[in-house]
XYZ file of C-alpha atoms in Angstrom:
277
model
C 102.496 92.909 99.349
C 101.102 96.279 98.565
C 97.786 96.865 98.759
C 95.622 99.545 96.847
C 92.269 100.234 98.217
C 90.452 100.749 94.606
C 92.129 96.829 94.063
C 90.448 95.186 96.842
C 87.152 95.424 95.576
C 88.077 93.993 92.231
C 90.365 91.194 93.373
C 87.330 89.048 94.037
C 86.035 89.048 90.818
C 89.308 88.795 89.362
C 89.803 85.643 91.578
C 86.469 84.400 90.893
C 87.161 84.867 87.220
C 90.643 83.336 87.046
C 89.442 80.089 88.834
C 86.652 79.532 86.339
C 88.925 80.153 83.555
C 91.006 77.501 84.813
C 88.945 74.850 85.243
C 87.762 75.547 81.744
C 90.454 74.916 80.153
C 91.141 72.295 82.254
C 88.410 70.591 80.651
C 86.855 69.731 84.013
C 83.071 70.307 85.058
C 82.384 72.165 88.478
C 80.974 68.410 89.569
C 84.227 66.699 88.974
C 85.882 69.567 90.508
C 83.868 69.371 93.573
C 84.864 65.903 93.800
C 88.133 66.183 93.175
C 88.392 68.810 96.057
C 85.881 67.631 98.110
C 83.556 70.643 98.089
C 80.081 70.498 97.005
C 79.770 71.647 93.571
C 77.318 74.498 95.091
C 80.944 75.808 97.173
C 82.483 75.964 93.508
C 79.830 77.749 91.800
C 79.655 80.461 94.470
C 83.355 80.440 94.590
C 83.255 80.941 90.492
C 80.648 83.771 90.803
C 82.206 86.061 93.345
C 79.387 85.099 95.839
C 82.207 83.249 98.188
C 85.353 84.428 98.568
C 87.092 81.324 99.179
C 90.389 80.476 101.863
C 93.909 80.048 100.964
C 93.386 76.226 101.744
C 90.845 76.228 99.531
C 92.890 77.383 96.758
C 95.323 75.916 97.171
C 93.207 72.640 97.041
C 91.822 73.756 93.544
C 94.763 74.749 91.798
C 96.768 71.040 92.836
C 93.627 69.539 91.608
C 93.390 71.010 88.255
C 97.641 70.773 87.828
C 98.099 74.419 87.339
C 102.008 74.782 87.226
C 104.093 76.884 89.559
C 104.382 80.105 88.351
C 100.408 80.304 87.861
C 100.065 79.098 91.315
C 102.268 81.976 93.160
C 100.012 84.817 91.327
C 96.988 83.410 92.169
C 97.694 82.403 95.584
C 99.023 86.469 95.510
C 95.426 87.396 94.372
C 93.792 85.006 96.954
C 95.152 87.055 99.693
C 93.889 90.587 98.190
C 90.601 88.987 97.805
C 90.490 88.047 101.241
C 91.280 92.016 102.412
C 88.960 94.435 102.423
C 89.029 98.171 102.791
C 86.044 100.184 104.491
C 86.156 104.000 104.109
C 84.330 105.902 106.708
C 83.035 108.120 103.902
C 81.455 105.206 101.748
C 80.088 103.819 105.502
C 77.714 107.175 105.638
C 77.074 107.665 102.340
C 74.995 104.030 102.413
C 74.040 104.200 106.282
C 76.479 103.844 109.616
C 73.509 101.307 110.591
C 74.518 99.028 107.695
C 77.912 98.856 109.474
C 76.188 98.117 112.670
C 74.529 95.257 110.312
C 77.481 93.861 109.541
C 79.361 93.664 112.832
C 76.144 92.122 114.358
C 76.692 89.215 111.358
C 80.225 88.651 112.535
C 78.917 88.519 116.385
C 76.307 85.859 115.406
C 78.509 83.573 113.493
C 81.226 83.722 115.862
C 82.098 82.155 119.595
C 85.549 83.547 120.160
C 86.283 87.299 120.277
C 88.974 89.252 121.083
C 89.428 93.041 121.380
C 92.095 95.068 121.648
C 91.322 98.999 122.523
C 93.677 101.604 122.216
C 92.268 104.491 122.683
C 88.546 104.467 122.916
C 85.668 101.849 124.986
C 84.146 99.799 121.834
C 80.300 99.630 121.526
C 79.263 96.391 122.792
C 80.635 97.948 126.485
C 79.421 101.620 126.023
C 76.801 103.168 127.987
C 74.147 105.048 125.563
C 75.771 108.770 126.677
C 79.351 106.723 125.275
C 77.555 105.462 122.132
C 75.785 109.058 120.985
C 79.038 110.959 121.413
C 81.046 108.560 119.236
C 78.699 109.625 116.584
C 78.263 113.068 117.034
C 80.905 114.472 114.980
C 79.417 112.825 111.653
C 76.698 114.663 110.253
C 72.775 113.796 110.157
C 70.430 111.632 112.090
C 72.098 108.592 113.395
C 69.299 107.317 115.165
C 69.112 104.142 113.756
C 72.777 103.127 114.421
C 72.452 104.285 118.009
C 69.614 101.549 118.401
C 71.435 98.948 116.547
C 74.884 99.613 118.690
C 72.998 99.395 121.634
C 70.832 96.485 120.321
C 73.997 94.344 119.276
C 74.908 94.873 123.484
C 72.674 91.514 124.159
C 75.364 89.470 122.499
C 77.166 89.679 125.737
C 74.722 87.613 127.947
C 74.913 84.926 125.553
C 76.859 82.007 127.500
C 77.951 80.254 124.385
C 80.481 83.025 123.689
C 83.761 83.951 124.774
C 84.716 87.623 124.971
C 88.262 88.844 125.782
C 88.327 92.643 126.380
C 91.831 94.381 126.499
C 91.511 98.444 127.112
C 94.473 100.613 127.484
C 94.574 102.923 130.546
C 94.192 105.186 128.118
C 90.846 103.727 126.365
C 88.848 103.681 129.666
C 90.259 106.848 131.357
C 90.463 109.361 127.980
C 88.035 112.223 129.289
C 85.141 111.715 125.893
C 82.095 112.556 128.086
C 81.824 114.691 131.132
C 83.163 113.490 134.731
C 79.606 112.149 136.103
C 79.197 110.105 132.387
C 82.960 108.870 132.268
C 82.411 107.484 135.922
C 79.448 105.629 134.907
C 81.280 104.407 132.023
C 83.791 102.986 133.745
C 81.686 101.695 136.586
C 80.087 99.816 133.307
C 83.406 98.228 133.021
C 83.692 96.490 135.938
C 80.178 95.354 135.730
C 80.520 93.838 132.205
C 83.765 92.149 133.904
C 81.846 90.270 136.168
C 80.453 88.533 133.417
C 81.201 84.557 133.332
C 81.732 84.608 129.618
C 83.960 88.120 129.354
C 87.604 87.845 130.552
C 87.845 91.720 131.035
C 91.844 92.940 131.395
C 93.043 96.379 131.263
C 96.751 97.459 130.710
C 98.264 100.104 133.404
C 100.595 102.771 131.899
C 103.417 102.463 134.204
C 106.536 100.415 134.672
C 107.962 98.972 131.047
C 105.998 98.176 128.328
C 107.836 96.674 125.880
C 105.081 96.995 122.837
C 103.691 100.143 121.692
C 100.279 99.322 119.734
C 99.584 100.831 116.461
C 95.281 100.313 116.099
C 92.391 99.267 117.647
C 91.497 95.548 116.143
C 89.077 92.950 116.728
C 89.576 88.813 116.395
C 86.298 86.960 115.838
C 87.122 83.556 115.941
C 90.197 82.627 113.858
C 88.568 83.783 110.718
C 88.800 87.426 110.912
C 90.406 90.577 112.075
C 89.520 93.651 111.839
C 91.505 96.731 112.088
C 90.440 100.427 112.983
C 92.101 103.117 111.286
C 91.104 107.287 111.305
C 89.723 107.144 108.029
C 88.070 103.430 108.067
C 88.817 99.670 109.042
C 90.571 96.919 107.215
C 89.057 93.312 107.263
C 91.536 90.976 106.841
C 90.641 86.941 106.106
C 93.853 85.205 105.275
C 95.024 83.279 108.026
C 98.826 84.663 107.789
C 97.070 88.377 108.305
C 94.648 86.967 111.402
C 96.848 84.922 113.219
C 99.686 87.960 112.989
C 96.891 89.979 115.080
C 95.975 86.792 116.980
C 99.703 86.458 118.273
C 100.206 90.344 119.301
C 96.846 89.948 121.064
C 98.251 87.152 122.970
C 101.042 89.731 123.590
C 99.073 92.623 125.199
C 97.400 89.638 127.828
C 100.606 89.361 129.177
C 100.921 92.823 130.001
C 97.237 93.076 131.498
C 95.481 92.915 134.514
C 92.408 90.801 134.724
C 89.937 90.211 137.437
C 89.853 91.784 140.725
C 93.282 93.747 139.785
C 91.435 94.994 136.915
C 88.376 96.360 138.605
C 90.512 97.654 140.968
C 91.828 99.826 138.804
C 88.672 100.666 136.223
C 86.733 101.939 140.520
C 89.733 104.186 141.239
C 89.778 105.535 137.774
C 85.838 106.162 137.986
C 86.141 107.699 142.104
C 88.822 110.272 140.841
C 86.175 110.923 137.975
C 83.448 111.725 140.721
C 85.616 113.927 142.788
């Protein structure tokens, strides 16, 4: 399936619509509907509004319920999956604020208990010293005071024991030169320290020998529920289960070709003592 960015937006309320229109004609209330699916009949008014963008399953669940026939079925199944993609360009991200991005990512952090990242190229913010965090933003113009703090701010969710992170960095994500020597060796010596963490499994892929992959983007797991994926000009948040278990299984691919623990550090301290001489 092809996706348009100027569609995303509008699938939801296309999906939202179609759904209520159905059930309408049906002839079916959003109580009986509720029943029949057991939802609450608050799920199918937000679903029927646009204010919940609801699952595959959850479609699915609907559309047997109110006996839509097959045909109907593959096109909105179709338009479940665009509404449960999203397109973020960077330019529409400063327009309204990079700190409403921040927001956002903090909102995924709190309802979530299983992350995973994969970094290609660059150290992500929740593991970035403050000298790491200002120069990621100083090629966009203005005062991006605000997002600083809140990048910073959303570091705490580390320490939080009821979490699980998995880091995955690329050689080159912790060794590409983005700050002067003295500031890259601190970054890296920030590394290894967030390693040691008993909730972060920290593992970072060598550049030598075979590697039988080559990685595209930068993406983030949270749970089972979401992936997001970095791009140059913005980030794609992908919802359907087919799209987030797709990046769920290559993540499981790059952990084979890591090093984790004391091999890892290992590694991240030699990078950082070349950096200091």
């Amino acid at each position: 399936m092809t996706f348009e960015p100027e569609e995303l937006g509008r699938s939801r309320a296309d999906l939202a619509d179609t759904l209520k229109a159905l059930r309408k004609r049906a002839g079916v209330t959003q109580t009986r509907l509720a029943q029949r699916c057991n939802m609450s009949q608050t799920k199918i008014s937000n679903i029927e509004t646009a204010n919940l963008t609801p699952s595959l399953v959850d479609v699915e669940l609907i559309l047997r319920a109110l006996d839509a026939p097959p045909d109907l079925v593959s096109r909105v199944v179709a338009l479940t999956r665009s509404a449960n993609t999203e397109w973020q360009d960077v330019w529409s991200q400063r327009r309204t604020g990079l700190e409403k991005k921040q927001n956002e990512l903090a909102g995924f952090e709190k309802s979530s208990t299983d992350f995973r990242y994969f970094l290609l190229s660059m150290v992500t913010g929740l593991l970035a010293t403050p000298e790491y965090v200002r120069a990621s933003l100083a090629h966009v113009p203005g005062d991006h005071g605000k997002a600083i703090a809140k990048k910073l701010e959303r570091q705490s969710v580390l320490y939080d024991t009821s979490k699980r992170f998995t880091f995955i960095l690329t050689e080159q994500a912790a060794r590409w030169p983005f700050l002067p020597a003295s500031a890259m060796a601190m970054q890296l010596d920030r590394l290894a320290s967030i390693s040691r963490l008993p909730n972060v499994r920290f593992g970072v892929i060598h550049l030598a020998g075979h590697l039988p992959v080559c990685p595209l983007n930068t993406f983030t797991v949270y749970d089972t529920r979401i992936a997001t994926v970095e791009t140059s000009t913005g980030a794609m948040v992908f919802r359907h289960h087919r799209d987030v278990s797709a990046y769920v299984n290559e993540f499981r691919g790059y952990e084979e070709l890591a090093l984790f623990g004391d091999e890892a550090r290992e590694c991240l301290t030699l990078w950082a003592s070349q950096y200091r001489s």
